[in-house]
PDB file of C-alpha atoms in Angstrom:
ATOM      1  CA  UNK A   1      -3.440 -22.404  29.291  1.00  0.00           C
ATOM      2  CA  UNK A   2      -1.784 -21.655  32.602  1.00  0.00           C
ATOM      3  CA  UNK A   3      -1.932 -18.805  35.066  1.00  0.00           C
ATOM      4  CA  UNK A   4       1.624 -17.518  35.287  1.00  0.00           C
ATOM      5  CA  UNK A   5       1.659 -16.783  39.030  1.00  0.00           C
ATOM      6  CA  UNK A   6       4.454 -17.118  41.490  1.00  0.00           C
ATOM      7  CA  UNK A   7       4.216 -16.077  45.154  1.00  0.00           C
ATOM      8  CA  UNK A   8       5.222 -12.432  45.522  1.00  0.00           C
ATOM      9  CA  UNK A   9       5.731 -11.999  41.751  1.00  0.00           C
ATOM     10  CA  UNK A  10       4.475  -8.993  39.849  1.00  0.00           C
ATOM     11  CA  UNK A  11       1.279  -9.921  37.951  1.00  0.00           C
ATOM     12  CA  UNK A  12       2.881  -9.282  34.545  1.00  0.00           C
ATOM     13  CA  UNK A  13       6.019 -11.366  35.021  1.00  0.00           C
ATOM     14  CA  UNK A  14       6.203 -14.637  33.119  1.00  0.00           C
ATOM     15  CA  UNK A  15       8.902 -17.284  33.632  1.00  0.00           C
ATOM     16  CA  UNK A  16      10.249 -18.797  30.417  1.00  0.00           C
ATOM     17  CA  UNK A  17      13.320 -20.753  31.579  1.00  0.00           C
ATOM     18  CA  UNK A  18      11.511 -24.014  30.706  1.00  0.00           C
ATOM     19  CA  UNK A  19      11.136 -22.858  27.063  1.00  0.00           C
ATOM     20  CA  UNK A  20      14.706 -21.747  26.409  1.00  0.00           C
ATOM     21  CA  UNK A  21      16.957 -24.111  24.424  1.00  0.00           C
ATOM     22  CA  UNK A  22      13.955 -26.218  23.419  1.00  0.00           C
ATOM     23  CA  UNK A  23      13.334 -25.147  19.801  1.00  0.00           C
ATOM     24  CA  UNK A  24       9.663 -24.853  18.983  1.00  0.00           C
ATOM     25  CA  UNK A  25       8.517 -25.274  22.603  1.00  0.00           C
ATOM     26  CA  UNK A  26       5.232 -23.461  23.232  1.00  0.00           C
ATOM     27  CA  UNK A  27       3.066 -22.462  26.125  1.00  0.00           C
ATOM     28  CA  UNK A  28      -0.048 -20.344  26.575  1.00  0.00           C
ATOM     29  CA  UNK A  29      -0.367 -18.077  29.620  1.00  0.00           C
ATOM     30  CA  UNK A  30      -2.902 -15.620  30.944  1.00  0.00           C
ATOM     31  CA  UNK A  31      -1.659 -12.710  33.025  1.00  0.00           C
ATOM     32  CA  UNK A  32      -3.991 -10.355  34.835  1.00  0.00           C
ATOM     33  CA  UNK A  33      -3.724  -7.526  37.277  1.00  0.00           C
ATOM     34  CA  UNK A  34      -4.211  -3.829  37.770  1.00  0.00           C
ATOM     35  CA  UNK A  35      -2.217  -1.129  36.056  1.00  0.00           C
ATOM     36  CA  UNK A  36      -1.945   2.620  36.513  1.00  0.00           C
ATOM     37  CA  UNK A  37      -1.943   4.534  33.240  1.00  0.00           C
ATOM     38  CA  UNK A  38      -1.309   8.231  33.825  1.00  0.00           C
ATOM     39  CA  UNK A  39      -2.365  10.187  30.768  1.00  0.00           C
ATOM     40  CA  UNK A  40      -4.497  13.342  30.758  1.00  0.00           C
ATOM     41  CA  UNK A  41      -7.266  11.744  28.714  1.00  0.00           C
ATOM     42  CA  UNK A  42      -7.416   8.509  30.771  1.00  0.00           C
ATOM     43  CA  UNK A  43      -9.350   8.742  34.024  1.00  0.00           C
ATOM     44  CA  UNK A  44      -9.046   5.065  34.987  1.00  0.00           C
ATOM     45  CA  UNK A  45      -7.866   1.739  33.637  1.00  0.00           C
ATOM     46  CA  UNK A  46      -9.825  -1.387  34.486  1.00  0.00           C
ATOM     47  CA  UNK A  47      -8.203  -4.739  35.259  1.00  0.00           C
ATOM     48  CA  UNK A  48      -5.788  -5.733  32.504  1.00  0.00           C
ATOM     49  CA  UNK A  49      -5.766  -9.238  31.060  1.00  0.00           C
ATOM     50  CA  UNK A  50      -3.066 -10.497  28.705  1.00  0.00           C
ATOM     51  CA  UNK A  51      -3.719 -13.761  26.845  1.00  0.00           C
ATOM     52  CA  UNK A  52      -0.350 -14.767  25.445  1.00  0.00           C
ATOM     53  CA  UNK A  53       1.277 -17.523  23.420  1.00  0.00           C
ATOM     54  CA  UNK A  54       4.979 -18.050  24.176  1.00  0.00           C
ATOM     55  CA  UNK A  55       7.241 -19.822  21.710  1.00  0.00           C
ATOM     56  CA  UNK A  56      10.958 -20.551  21.771  1.00  0.00           C
ATOM     57  CA  UNK A  57      12.532 -19.464  18.485  1.00  0.00           C
ATOM     58  CA  UNK A  58      16.212 -20.388  18.330  1.00  0.00           C
ATOM     59  CA  UNK A  59      17.414 -18.951  21.623  1.00  0.00           C
ATOM     60  CA  UNK A  60      14.726 -16.265  21.809  1.00  0.00           C
ATOM     61  CA  UNK A  61      11.172 -16.190  23.085  1.00  0.00           C
ATOM     62  CA  UNK A  62       8.440 -14.860  20.818  1.00  0.00           C
ATOM     63  CA  UNK A  63       5.387 -13.552  22.648  1.00  0.00           C
ATOM     64  CA  UNK A  64       2.149 -13.064  20.728  1.00  0.00           C
ATOM     65  CA  UNK A  65      -1.219 -12.363  22.144  1.00  0.00           C
ATOM     66  CA  UNK A  66      -3.868  -9.890  23.109  1.00  0.00           C
ATOM     67  CA  UNK A  67      -4.185  -7.250  25.823  1.00  0.00           C
ATOM     68  CA  UNK A  68      -7.749  -6.755  27.048  1.00  0.00           C
ATOM     69  CA  UNK A  69      -9.047  -4.036  29.368  1.00  0.00           C
ATOM     70  CA  UNK A  70     -11.441  -1.120  29.575  1.00  0.00           C
ATOM     71  CA  UNK A  71     -10.418   2.512  29.811  1.00  0.00           C
ATOM     72  CA  UNK A  72     -12.509   5.272  31.317  1.00  0.00           C
ATOM     73  CA  UNK A  73     -11.771   8.431  29.364  1.00  0.00           C
ATOM     74  CA  UNK A  74     -12.971  12.032  29.614  1.00  0.00           C
ATOM     75  CA  UNK A  75     -14.762  13.454  26.541  1.00  0.00           C
ATOM     76  CA  UNK A  76     -12.747  16.346  25.167  1.00  0.00           C
ATOM     77  CA  UNK A  77     -15.880  18.406  24.371  1.00  0.00           C
ATOM     78  CA  UNK A  78     -18.403  17.819  27.174  1.00  0.00           C
ATOM     79  CA  UNK A  79     -16.124  16.323  29.865  1.00  0.00           C
ATOM     80  CA  UNK A  80     -18.475  13.342  30.255  1.00  0.00           C
ATOM     81  CA  UNK A  81     -17.250   9.806  30.900  1.00  0.00           C
ATOM     82  CA  UNK A  82     -16.441   7.589  27.930  1.00  0.00           C
ATOM     83  CA  UNK A  83     -15.851   3.891  28.525  1.00  0.00           C
ATOM     84  CA  UNK A  84     -13.750   2.223  25.872  1.00  0.00           C
ATOM     85  CA  UNK A  85     -13.262  -1.539  25.743  1.00  0.00           C
ATOM     86  CA  UNK A  86      -9.757  -2.190  24.481  1.00  0.00           C
ATOM     87  CA  UNK A  87      -8.413  -5.292  22.754  1.00  0.00           C
ATOM     88  CA  UNK A  88      -4.867  -4.830  21.465  1.00  0.00           C
ATOM     89  CA  UNK A  89      -2.562  -7.227  19.658  1.00  0.00           C
ATOM     90  CA  UNK A  90       0.872  -7.692  21.193  1.00  0.00           C
ATOM     91  CA  UNK A  91       4.004  -9.107  19.565  1.00  0.00           C
ATOM     92  CA  UNK A  92       7.418  -9.000  21.280  1.00  0.00           C
ATOM     93  CA  UNK A  93      10.652 -10.911  20.830  1.00  0.00           C
ATOM     94  CA  UNK A  94      12.969 -11.434  23.800  1.00  0.00           C
ATOM     95  CA  UNK A  95      16.565 -12.547  23.440  1.00  0.00           C
ATOM     96  CA  UNK A  96      17.119 -15.624  25.606  1.00  0.00           C
ATOM     97  CA  UNK A  97      20.884 -15.147  25.773  1.00  0.00           C
ATOM     98  CA  UNK A  98      21.514 -12.063  27.953  1.00  0.00           C
ATOM     99  CA  UNK A  99      24.647 -10.079  27.181  1.00  0.00           C
ATOM    100  CA  UNK A 100      24.789 -11.436  23.640  1.00  0.00           C
ATOM    101  CA  UNK A 101      26.476  -8.894  21.343  1.00  0.00           C
ATOM    102  CA  UNK A 102      23.715  -8.156  18.877  1.00  0.00           C
ATOM    103  CA  UNK A 103      23.566  -5.221  16.471  1.00  0.00           C
ATOM    104  CA  UNK A 104      20.277  -4.079  18.046  1.00  0.00           C
ATOM    105  CA  UNK A 105      21.189  -2.442  21.365  1.00  0.00           C
ATOM    106  CA  UNK A 106      17.500  -1.959  22.164  1.00  0.00           C
ATOM    107  CA  UNK A 107      16.738  -5.684  22.055  1.00  0.00           C
ATOM    108  CA  UNK A 108      14.625  -6.887  24.960  1.00  0.00           C
ATOM    109  CA  UNK A 109      16.208  -9.663  26.983  1.00  0.00           C
ATOM    110  CA  UNK A 110      15.062 -12.476  29.204  1.00  0.00           C
ATOM    111  CA  UNK A 111      16.298 -11.796  32.762  1.00  0.00           C
ATOM    112  CA  UNK A 112      19.088 -14.040  34.094  1.00  0.00           C
ATOM    113  CA  UNK A 113      16.538 -15.852  36.300  1.00  0.00           C
ATOM    114  CA  UNK A 114      14.547 -16.809  33.170  1.00  0.00           C
ATOM    115  CA  UNK A 115      11.748 -14.291  33.668  1.00  0.00           C
ATOM    116  CA  UNK A 116      10.258 -11.587  31.467  1.00  0.00           C
ATOM    117  CA  UNK A 117       8.566  -8.552  33.001  1.00  0.00           C
ATOM    118  CA  UNK A 118       5.859  -7.458  30.558  1.00  0.00           C
ATOM    119  CA  UNK A 119       4.538  -4.594  32.705  1.00  0.00           C
ATOM    120  CA  UNK A 120       6.236  -1.784  30.766  1.00  0.00           C
ATOM    121  CA  UNK A 121       5.420  -3.315  27.370  1.00  0.00           C
ATOM    122  CA  UNK A 122       1.731  -3.677  28.249  1.00  0.00           C
ATOM    123  CA  UNK A 123       1.682  -0.185  29.792  1.00  0.00           C
ATOM    124  CA  UNK A 124       3.210   1.341  26.646  1.00  0.00           C
ATOM    125  CA  UNK A 125       0.737  -0.455  24.364  1.00  0.00           C
ATOM    126  CA  UNK A 126      -2.185   0.874  26.429  1.00  0.00           C
ATOM    127  CA  UNK A 127      -0.792   4.428  26.331  1.00  0.00           C
ATOM    128  CA  UNK A 128      -0.348   4.265  22.577  1.00  0.00           C
ATOM    129  CA  UNK A 129      -3.893   2.965  22.086  1.00  0.00           C
ATOM    130  CA  UNK A 130      -5.555   5.852  23.940  1.00  0.00           C
ATOM    131  CA  UNK A 131      -7.152   8.380  21.597  1.00  0.00           C
ATOM    132  CA  UNK A 132      -5.556  11.832  21.741  1.00  0.00           C
ATOM    133  CA  UNK A 133      -8.980  13.487  21.661  1.00  0.00           C
ATOM    134  CA  UNK A 134     -11.577  11.138  23.158  1.00  0.00           C
ATOM    135  CA  UNK A 135     -15.196  11.930  22.288  1.00  0.00           C
ATOM    136  CA  UNK A 136     -18.408  10.488  23.716  1.00  0.00           C
ATOM    137  CA  UNK A 137     -19.832  10.718  20.166  1.00  0.00           C
ATOM    138  CA  UNK A 138     -18.927  12.390  16.893  1.00  0.00           C
ATOM    139  CA  UNK A 139     -21.969  14.641  17.294  1.00  0.00           C
ATOM    140  CA  UNK A 140     -21.068  15.798  20.827  1.00  0.00           C
ATOM    141  CA  UNK A 141     -21.945  19.495  21.087  1.00  0.00           C
ATOM    142  CA  UNK A 142     -19.702  20.142  24.085  1.00  0.00           C
ATOM    143  CA  UNK A 143     -20.135  22.799  26.751  1.00  0.00           C
ATOM    144  CA  UNK A 144     -21.365  26.376  26.410  1.00  0.00           C
ATOM    145  CA  UNK A 145     -18.238  28.528  26.493  1.00  0.00           C
ATOM    146  CA  UNK A 146     -20.081  31.163  28.562  1.00  0.00           C
ATOM    147  CA  UNK A 147     -21.975  29.264  31.249  1.00  0.00           C
ATOM    148  CA  UNK A 148     -20.667  25.688  30.990  1.00  0.00           C
ATOM    149  CA  UNK A 149     -24.036  24.065  30.247  1.00  0.00           C
ATOM    150  CA  UNK A 150     -23.749  20.650  28.603  1.00  0.00           C
ATOM    151  CA  UNK A 151     -25.265  21.386  25.203  1.00  0.00           C
ATOM    152  CA  UNK A 152     -26.022  17.673  24.653  1.00  0.00           C
ATOM    153  CA  UNK A 153     -28.452  17.752  27.596  1.00  0.00           C
ATOM    154  CA  UNK A 154     -29.865  21.285  27.795  1.00  0.00           C
ATOM    155  CA  UNK A 155     -30.120  24.126  25.314  1.00  0.00           C
ATOM    156  CA  UNK A 156     -28.233  27.175  26.442  1.00  0.00           C
ATOM    157  CA  UNK A 157     -30.394  30.294  26.707  1.00  0.00           C
ATOM    158  CA  UNK A 158     -29.875  33.806  28.000  1.00  0.00           C
ATOM    159  CA  UNK A 159     -26.637  34.728  26.265  1.00  0.00           C
ATOM    160  CA  UNK A 160     -28.075  37.115  23.714  1.00  0.00           C
ATOM    161  CA  UNK A 161     -26.056  40.123  24.851  1.00  0.00           C
ATOM    162  CA  UNK A 162     -22.597  40.063  23.383  1.00  0.00           C
ATOM    163  CA  UNK A 163     -19.859  41.672  25.378  1.00  0.00           C
ATOM    164  CA  UNK A 164     -17.599  43.913  23.394  1.00  0.00           C
ATOM    165  CA  UNK A 165     -14.333  42.345  22.427  1.00  0.00           C
ATOM    166  CA  UNK A 166     -11.166  44.318  23.157  1.00  0.00           C
ATOM    167  CA  UNK A 167     -10.316  43.673  19.490  1.00  0.00           C
ATOM    168  CA  UNK A 168     -13.643  44.884  18.031  1.00  0.00           C
ATOM    169  CA  UNK A 169     -12.009  48.128  16.855  1.00  0.00           C
ATOM    170  CA  UNK A 170      -9.771  46.130  14.533  1.00  0.00           C
ATOM    171  CA  UNK A 171     -12.688  44.601  12.599  1.00  0.00           C
ATOM    172  CA  UNK A 172     -13.250  47.776  10.559  1.00  0.00           C
ATOM    173  CA  UNK A 173      -9.540  48.219   9.956  1.00  0.00           C
ATOM    174  CA  UNK A 174      -9.300  44.990   7.965  1.00  0.00           C
ATOM    175  CA  UNK A 175     -12.214  46.000   5.766  1.00  0.00           C
ATOM    176  CA  UNK A 176     -10.800  49.512   5.123  1.00  0.00           C
ATOM    177  CA  UNK A 177      -7.298  48.251   4.231  1.00  0.00           C
ATOM    178  CA  UNK A 178      -8.796  45.849   1.668  1.00  0.00           C
ATOM    179  CA  UNK A 179     -10.342  48.754  -0.286  1.00  0.00           C
ATOM    180  CA  UNK A 180      -6.980  50.404  -0.995  1.00  0.00           C
TER     181      UNK A 180
END
């Protein structure tokens, strides 16, 4: 296992020139660094670690491995912090012959200098793994809609008087129209 670091290189760039045109050649790398993930439900992303196996596969480089980090999320009901340890599988194939006319125009390619920048791939995997509605627990009671008290911590008291709704006059109308 090697740390794929080069002076001044982005932490998620791996150089694969030594693997290309060597069928079956393999190498294991560990990449780590910080990443900014800007989604409403994600407050912060901890250091990201990618443990990857690289393999040359007939002019391409197959990357398999695992992305490991922790995400600090905001509970959708009570707005409390939720820490989620994340371990995601990653599989990507990069074409080692840039400019090759392939039917798949979206194919990822190895850069002409023999490097692969995995930053956007790792970023996208983290974004896709984030829950759309994070919860601190399935039984989270949320916040009182009137005073904002966290109902998981304190009971909410003192809201016995109901204010009249501007639509309260319509309640009887539905009942009357059903009798006809």
